[in-house]
Amino acid sequence: MPNSINTQQKNEIIDWLLEEGNNFCTLPFAHLAIEADGNLLPCCQGQALKEPDGSDVNIKNYDSINELINHPSRQEMITAFKKNQQFKNCHRCWKDTSKFSPRINFSTSKSVIAQTYEYMAQKKNDVPIKADLTWLEIKLGNKCNLKCRICGTINSSSWAKDDFQLQKQNETDKYSESKQFQFNQDCLWINDLKYYKNIEGLKDLKTIHIMGGEPLMVKEHFELLDELSRSLNNGELTIWYNTNGTQKLKGEHLEILNRFAKIQWSLSIDDIGDRFEYQRRNAKWENTKENINYFHELASKHRQHKTVMDATVSIYNILYLQEIVETFAEQKWNFYPFNHFVKTGINSVRSLTPVQKSHVQGQISQLDMNQKVIEFIDSKDLWSEKIDTTRKNTIKKLDLYRKESFAKVFPEMNQILEIY
């Protein structure tokens, strides 16, 4: 397996994956995804794998991660991809044939791209592919202190009551009897230490991707990292966090992390100032700036830590990307070129009308790294009257409930979207 992949090799992989009739994806072979409620997924974009009785495969019905690794439904998925079949639970990828498809993005992600290059060579030479779990993706429930506009109950416990208010049909409806309340309860499996003590089946891991919710609010997961640090070759294992940047580490938790080869901090910071506070409700920009500096100082003090700003492009920040980039640069914060986008739904720039897209593109045309963003905007037309109406109603209802104003915070975007 090559140690690193250059741009030419990455483009070779993308071209191969986009070939007509090629349904390959690296993740079924190299990756395991545990969703916030404990469901086993093909990846974060897929539908839950199923038990023989049709119920979801869920870690709450088992005693260890290893039982999910060897679950018959996961083996069925691997077999389908070996046969170049379109596995039924991966419908989003079969609907999106662009280079922004999750199948393309994930197969060329840094965690598995070298494996993908090797798999490509094996497929071209009719060499059987062996499944080696090298990437564990685990969402530590939905426990979170923020309720971001591009998020929802699935990834934030704090969102649940707002979501209930948006969707309730009658004033007599009770939150304690709602699906949002029940989902929060379903996510409490993260408190059970038994899932963190058994590391059987994880010996080949190269990357553990830890998300939430806000993962640093779930202290129990450090039990898993402690067990792994005592049993695996830590010189090859990367611990990768997606965090909202509002939480700092305790000393004992930093000591555990420092046993590993690399700790990647991806800070989900999508904007600055008042726009940041609107998009990431409950966070305060000045406090968050202090924490961002804390994570960058970790990277300065400890060679194995790396910190990057990882913004997601949405309707809320699309017009302000240049200002965001310039602010990050002024603060000397490491920044990924825009690589994450809200791909579907009311918050995606792909769901704007052609006229709205044209206005947006005209205003961001001077952005230094605009080409990928513009390509994404044009990659799919998701607009419909229903999505437009839903977007306006949702923003207005949330503004009313949260006592906020989209028009005041985003006057330029409000002119384009005509929310008010």
Coordinates of C-alpha atoms in Angstrom, one line a residue:
M1 CA 0.0 0.0 0.0
P2 CA 1.4 3.4 -0.9
N3 CA 2.3 5.7 2.0
S4 CA 0.9 8.8 0.4
I5 CA -1.2 9.7 -2.6
N6 CA -0.5 12.6 -4.9
T7 CA -3.0 14.8 -6.8
Q8 CA -2.6 12.9 -10.0
Q9 CA -3.3 9.6 -8.2
K10 CA -6.3 11.0 -6.4
N11 CA -7.7 12.2 -9.8
E12 CA -7.1 8.8 -11.2
I13 CA -9.1 7.3 -8.4
I14 CA -12.0 9.8 -8.9
D15 CA -12.1 9.1 -12.6
W16 CA -12.2 5.4 -11.9
L17 CA -15.0 5.7 -9.4
L18 CA -17.0 7.8 -11.8
E19 CA -16.7 5.3 -14.6
E20 CA -20.2 4.2 -15.8
G21 CA -21.2 1.0 -14.1
N22 CA -18.6 1.2 -11.3
N23 CA -20.4 1.0 -7.9
F24 CA -17.2 0.6 -5.8
C25 CA -16.8 2.3 -2.4
T26 CA -14.0 1.7 0.0
L27 CA -16.0 2.2 3.2
P28 CA -17.7 -1.2 3.3
F29 CA -14.3 -2.9 3.4
A30 CA -12.4 -0.5 5.6
H31 CA -14.8 1.4 7.8
L32 CA -17.5 1.0 10.4
A33 CA -20.0 3.7 11.4
I34 CA -22.0 3.8 14.6
E35 CA -24.7 6.4 14.6
A36 CA -25.7 8.6 17.5
D37 CA -28.6 6.4 18.5
G38 CA -26.4 3.3 18.3
N39 CA -27.5 2.1 14.8
L40 CA -24.9 0.4 12.5
L41 CA -24.7 2.3 9.2
P42 CA -22.8 1.7 6.0
C43 CA -21.5 5.2 6.6
C44 CA -22.9 8.5 8.0
Q45 CA -24.9 8.9 4.8
G46 CA -26.4 5.4 4.6
Q47 CA -29.5 3.8 6.1
A48 CA -29.2 1.5 9.1
L49 CA -28.3 -2.1 8.4
K50 CA -31.1 -4.6 9.3
E51 CA -31.6 -7.6 11.6
P52 CA -33.5 -10.6 10.1
D53 CA -36.7 -9.3 11.7
G54 CA -36.4 -6.0 9.9
S55 CA -35.3 -3.9 12.9
D56 CA -32.2 -1.8 12.9
V57 CA -28.9 -3.3 13.9
N58 CA -28.1 -1.4 17.1
I59 CA -25.2 -1.6 19.5
K60 CA -27.7 -1.5 22.4
N61 CA -28.6 -5.1 21.6
Y62 CA -25.0 -6.2 21.8
D63 CA -22.1 -6.1 24.3
S64 CA -19.2 -4.9 22.1
I65 CA -18.2 -3.1 18.9
N66 CA -16.7 -6.4 17.7
E67 CA -20.2 -8.0 17.4
L68 CA -21.1 -5.2 14.9
I69 CA -18.0 -5.8 12.9
N70 CA -18.9 -9.4 12.3
H71 CA -22.7 -8.9 12.0
P72 CA -24.2 -10.9 9.1
S73 CA -25.8 -7.7 7.7
R74 CA -22.4 -6.0 7.5
Q75 CA -21.0 -9.1 5.8
E76 CA -23.9 -9.0 3.3
M77 CA -23.0 -5.4 2.5
I78 CA -19.4 -6.3 1.9
T79 CA -20.4 -9.1 -0.4
A80 CA -22.7 -6.8 -2.4
F81 CA -19.8 -4.4 -3.1
K82 CA -17.5 -7.2 -4.0
K83 CA -20.0 -8.1 -6.7
N84 CA -20.3 -4.4 -7.8
Q85 CA -23.9 -4.3 -6.8
Q86 CA -25.7 -1.2 -5.6
F87 CA -26.3 -2.0 -2.0
K88 CA -29.8 -1.1 -1.0
N89 CA -28.9 0.9 2.1
C90 CA -26.7 3.3 0.2
H91 CA -29.4 5.1 -1.8
R92 CA -28.0 8.6 -1.5
C93 CA -24.9 7.7 -3.4
W94 CA -26.8 6.0 -6.2
K95 CA -28.9 9.1 -6.6
D96 CA -25.9 11.4 -6.7
T97 CA -23.6 10.6 -9.6
S98 CA -21.5 13.8 -9.3
K99 CA -18.0 14.0 -8.0
F100 CA -19.5 15.4 -4.8
S101 CA -21.2 12.1 -4.0
P102 CA -20.4 10.8 -0.5
R103 CA -19.0 7.6 -2.2
I104 CA -16.4 9.7 -3.9
N105 CA -15.6 12.0 -1.0
F106 CA -15.3 9.2 1.5
S107 CA -13.3 6.9 -0.7
T108 CA -10.8 9.7 -1.4
S109 CA -10.6 10.9 2.2
K110 CA -7.2 10.9 3.8
S111 CA -8.1 8.1 6.2
V112 CA -8.5 5.5 3.4
I113 CA -7.3 7.0 0.1
A114 CA -4.2 4.8 0.1
Q115 CA -6.4 1.8 0.6
T116 CA -8.7 2.9 -2.2
Y117 CA -5.7 3.2 -4.5
E118 CA -4.7 -0.4 -3.6
Y119 CA -8.2 -1.6 -4.0
M120 CA -8.5 0.0 -7.4
A121 CA -5.4 -1.8 -8.6
Q122 CA -6.8 -5.1 -7.2
K123 CA -10.1 -4.6 -8.9
K124 CA -8.5 -3.8 -12.3
N125 CA -6.4 -7.0 -12.0
D126 CA -9.3 -9.1 -10.7
V127 CA -7.6 -9.7 -7.4
P128 CA -10.1 -10.5 -4.6
I129 CA -10.4 -7.6 -2.0
K130 CA -10.1 -8.4 1.7
A131 CA -12.1 -6.4 4.2
D132 CA -9.7 -4.8 6.8
L133 CA -11.3 -2.5 9.3
T134 CA -8.9 0.4 9.5
W135 CA -11.3 3.3 10.2
L136 CA -13.8 3.4 13.0
E137 CA -16.4 6.2 12.9
I138 CA -18.3 6.6 16.1
K139 CA -20.9 9.2 17.0
L140 CA -21.0 9.5 20.8
G141 CA -24.7 10.0 21.0
N142 CA -26.2 13.4 20.3
K143 CA -25.2 15.1 23.6
C144 CA -24.4 18.7 22.6
N145 CA -24.5 22.2 24.1
L146 CA -25.3 23.9 20.8
K147 CA -28.2 23.9 18.4
C148 CA -26.7 24.9 15.1
R149 CA -29.0 26.0 12.2
I150 CA -27.6 23.4 9.8
C151 CA -28.0 20.6 12.5
G152 CA -31.0 18.9 14.1
T153 CA -32.0 16.5 16.9
I154 CA -30.1 13.6 15.3
N155 CA -26.8 15.4 16.1
S156 CA -27.7 17.7 18.9
S157 CA -29.7 16.9 22.1
S158 CA -30.2 20.7 22.5
W159 CA -32.1 20.8 19.2
A160 CA -34.8 18.5 20.4
K161 CA -37.2 21.0 22.0
D162 CA -36.8 23.4 19.1
D163 CA -37.5 20.6 16.6
F164 CA -40.5 19.6 18.6
Q165 CA -41.8 23.2 18.5
L166 CA -41.3 23.3 14.7
Q167 CA -43.2 20.0 14.1
K168 CA -45.9 19.8 16.7
Q169 CA -49.4 19.6 15.3
N170 CA -51.4 20.6 18.4
E171 CA -50.8 22.8 21.4
T172 CA -51.7 19.8 23.6
D173 CA -48.8 17.8 22.2
K174 CA -46.3 16.9 24.9
Y175 CA -42.5 17.0 24.5
S176 CA -42.1 14.1 26.8
E177 CA -44.2 12.0 24.4
S178 CA -42.4 13.2 21.2
K179 CA -40.1 11.4 18.8
Q180 CA -37.5 14.1 19.6
F181 CA -37.5 13.2 23.3
Q182 CA -37.4 9.5 22.5
F183 CA -34.4 10.0 20.2
N184 CA -32.5 11.7 23.0
Q185 CA -33.2 8.7 25.2
D186 CA -32.0 6.4 22.4
C187 CA -28.7 8.1 22.5
L188 CA -27.9 7.4 26.1
W189 CA -26.1 4.1 25.3
I190 CA -23.0 6.2 25.4
N191 CA -23.1 6.2 29.2
D192 CA -22.5 2.4 29.4
L193 CA -18.8 1.6 29.9
K194 CA -19.1 -1.9 28.5
Y195 CA -18.9 -0.6 25.0
Y196 CA -15.6 1.0 25.7
K197 CA -13.9 -1.8 27.5
N198 CA -13.9 -4.6 24.8
I199 CA -11.5 -3.7 22.0
E200 CA -11.5 -7.1 20.2
G201 CA -11.7 -6.7 16.4
L202 CA -10.0 -3.3 16.5
K203 CA -6.3 -4.4 16.1
D204 CA -6.0 -3.1 12.5
L205 CA -7.3 0.4 13.2
K206 CA -5.4 3.3 11.7
T207 CA -8.1 6.0 12.3
I208 CA -10.8 6.5 15.0
H209 CA -13.1 9.3 13.9
I210 CA -15.0 10.6 17.0
M211 CA -18.0 12.8 16.5
G212 CA -21.2 13.7 18.3
G213 CA -23.1 15.6 19.4
E214 CA -20.1 17.2 21.0
P215 CA -17.7 14.3 21.7
L216 CA -15.7 16.2 24.4
M217 CA -18.8 16.3 26.6
V218 CA -18.8 12.4 26.7
K219 CA -16.0 11.6 29.1
E220 CA -16.7 7.9 29.0
H221 CA -15.1 7.4 25.6
F222 CA -11.7 8.0 27.1
E223 CA -12.0 4.5 28.5
L224 CA -11.9 3.2 25.0
L225 CA -8.9 5.3 24.1
D226 CA -7.2 4.2 27.3
E227 CA -7.8 0.5 26.5
L228 CA -6.5 1.0 22.9
S229 CA -3.4 2.9 24.0
R230 CA -2.4 -0.1 26.2
S231 CA -3.0 -2.8 23.5
L232 CA -2.3 -1.4 20.0
N233 CA 0.6 0.0 18.1
N234 CA -0.1 3.6 19.0
G235 CA 2.5 4.7 16.5
E236 CA 0.1 4.0 13.7
L237 CA -3.2 5.2 15.1
T238 CA -4.8 8.6 14.5
I239 CA -7.5 9.9 16.8
W240 CA -9.6 12.3 14.8
Y241 CA -12.2 14.6 16.4
N242 CA -14.9 16.8 15.0
T243 CA -15.7 19.3 17.8
N244 CA -17.6 22.5 18.0
G245 CA -14.7 24.1 19.8
T246 CA -16.5 25.1 23.0
Q247 CA -15.0 22.4 25.3
K248 CA -11.4 22.0 26.6
L249 CA -9.6 18.9 27.7
K250 CA -9.0 17.7 31.2
G251 CA -5.4 17.0 32.1
E252 CA -5.9 13.2 32.4
H253 CA -7.7 13.1 29.1
L254 CA -4.9 15.0 27.4
E255 CA -2.4 12.5 28.9
I256 CA -4.3 9.6 27.3
L257 CA -4.4 11.3 23.9
N258 CA -0.7 12.0 23.9
R259 CA 0.0 8.3 23.9
F260 CA -1.2 8.2 20.2
A261 CA 0.7 8.9 17.0
K262 CA -1.6 11.8 15.9
I263 CA -4.6 13.7 17.2
Q264 CA -6.5 15.6 14.6
W265 CA -8.8 18.4 15.8
S266 CA -11.3 19.5 13.2
L267 CA -13.0 22.6 14.6
S268 CA -16.5 23.0 13.1
I269 CA -16.4 26.8 12.9
D270 CA -18.5 28.0 10.0
D271 CA -18.5 31.8 10.4
I272 CA -17.4 34.7 12.7
G273 CA -19.0 37.2 15.0
D274 CA -22.8 37.7 15.1
R275 CA -23.3 35.4 12.1
F276 CA -21.4 32.6 14.0
E277 CA -23.6 33.1 17.1
Y278 CA -26.8 33.0 14.9
Q279 CA -25.7 29.8 13.1
R280 CA -24.3 28.1 16.3
R281 CA -26.9 29.0 18.9
N282 CA -25.6 29.0 22.5
A283 CA -22.0 29.6 21.5
K284 CA -20.4 33.0 22.1
W285 CA -17.9 34.1 19.5
E286 CA -15.4 35.7 21.9
N287 CA -15.3 32.6 24.2
T288 CA -15.0 30.3 21.1
K289 CA -12.1 32.4 19.8
E290 CA -10.3 31.7 23.1
N291 CA -10.9 28.0 22.7
I292 CA -9.8 28.0 19.1
N293 CA -6.5 29.5 20.3
Y294 CA -6.4 26.8 23.0
F295 CA -6.6 24.0 20.4
H296 CA -3.9 25.7 18.2
E297 CA -1.7 26.0 21.2
L298 CA -2.1 22.2 21.8
A299 CA -0.7 21.7 18.3
S300 CA 2.2 24.0 19.1
K301 CA 3.1 22.3 22.4
H302 CA 2.5 18.7 21.4
R303 CA 4.0 17.5 18.1
Q304 CA 1.3 14.8 17.6
H305 CA -1.6 17.3 17.7
K306 CA -2.9 19.1 14.6
T307 CA -5.7 21.6 14.6
V308 CA -7.6 22.9 11.6
M309 CA -10.7 25.0 11.0
D310 CA -13.3 22.9 9.2
A311 CA -16.1 25.1 7.9
T312 CA -19.2 23.7 6.2
V313 CA -20.6 25.8 3.4
S314 CA -24.4 26.5 3.6
I315 CA -26.9 29.2 2.7
Y316 CA -25.8 31.1 5.9
N317 CA -22.2 31.6 5.1
I318 CA -21.9 31.3 1.3
L319 CA -21.7 35.1 0.8
Y320 CA -19.1 35.6 3.5
L321 CA -16.5 33.0 2.7
Q322 CA -13.8 35.5 1.7
E323 CA -14.2 37.4 5.0
I324 CA -14.1 34.1 6.9
V325 CA -10.9 33.0 5.2
E326 CA -9.3 36.4 5.8
T327 CA -10.2 36.4 9.5
F328 CA -8.9 32.8 10.0
A329 CA -5.6 33.9 8.3
E330 CA -5.4 37.1 10.5
Q331 CA -5.8 34.9 13.6
K332 CA -3.1 32.5 12.3
W333 CA -5.6 29.6 12.5
N334 CA -5.0 26.6 10.2
F335 CA -7.7 26.2 7.7
Y336 CA -8.9 23.5 5.3
P337 CA -10.0 24.7 1.8
F338 CA -13.8 24.5 1.8
N339 CA -14.3 20.8 1.6
H340 CA -17.6 20.3 3.4
F341 CA -21.0 21.3 2.1
V342 CA -24.6 20.9 3.2
K343 CA -25.5 18.7 0.3
T344 CA -29.3 18.5 0.6
G345 CA -32.3 20.1 2.2
I346 CA -33.3 23.7 2.9
N347 CA -29.8 24.8 4.1
S348 CA -28.0 23.7 0.9
V349 CA -27.0 26.2 -1.7
R350 CA -27.9 23.5 -4.3
S351 CA -31.5 24.0 -3.4
L352 CA -31.6 27.7 -4.6
T353 CA -33.3 28.7 -7.9
P354 CA -31.0 29.3 -10.9
V355 CA -31.5 33.1 -10.4
Q356 CA -30.5 32.9 -6.8
K357 CA -27.5 30.8 -7.6
S358 CA -26.4 33.3 -10.2
H359 CA -26.6 36.1 -7.6
V360 CA -24.6 34.1 -5.1
Q361 CA -22.0 33.1 -7.7
G362 CA -21.6 36.7 -8.8
Q363 CA -20.9 37.8 -5.3
I364 CA -18.3 35.1 -4.5
S365 CA -16.5 35.2 -7.9
Q366 CA -13.5 36.9 -6.4
L367 CA -13.0 34.3 -3.8
D368 CA -9.5 32.9 -4.1
M369 CA -10.7 29.3 -3.7
N370 CA -14.1 29.8 -5.3
Q371 CA -13.9 27.2 -8.1
K372 CA -14.8 24.2 -6.0
V373 CA -17.6 26.1 -4.3
I374 CA -19.0 27.2 -7.6
E375 CA -18.8 23.7 -9.0
F376 CA -20.7 22.4 -6.0
I377 CA -23.5 25.0 -6.4
D378 CA -24.0 23.9 -10.1
S379 CA -23.5 20.2 -9.4
K380 CA -27.2 19.5 -8.7
D381 CA -30.6 21.3 -8.9
L382 CA -32.5 20.6 -5.8
W383 CA -34.9 23.5 -5.9
S384 CA -38.7 22.9 -5.6
E385 CA -41.6 25.0 -4.4
K386 CA -41.9 22.8 -1.4
I387 CA -38.3 23.2 -0.3
D388 CA -38.5 27.0 -0.8
T389 CA -41.6 27.2 1.3
T390 CA -40.2 25.0 3.9
R391 CA -37.0 27.0 4.1
K392 CA -38.8 30.3 4.6
N393 CA -41.2 28.9 7.2
T394 CA -38.5 27.1 9.1
I395 CA -36.2 30.2 9.3
K396 CA -39.1 32.4 10.4
K397 CA -40.4 30.0 13.0
L398 CA -37.0 29.5 14.5
D399 CA -36.3 33.2 14.5
L400 CA -39.6 33.7 16.4
Y401 CA -38.9 30.9 18.8
R402 CA -35.3 31.9 19.4
K403 CA -35.9 35.6 19.3
E404 CA -33.4 36.1 16.3
S405 CA -33.6 37.8 13.0
F406 CA -32.2 36.3 9.8
A407 CA -32.8 39.6 7.9
K408 CA -30.8 41.6 10.5
V409 CA -27.8 39.1 10.6
F410 CA -27.8 38.2 6.9
P411 CA -29.2 41.2 5.1
E412 CA -27.5 40.4 1.8
M413 CA -28.7 36.8 1.8
N414 CA -32.1 37.9 2.9
Q415 CA -32.4 40.0 -0.3
I416 CA -31.5 36.9 -2.4
L417 CA -33.8 34.4 -0.6
E418 CA -36.6 36.9 0.3
I419 CA -37.2 35.3 3.6
Y420 CA -38.7 38.6 4.9

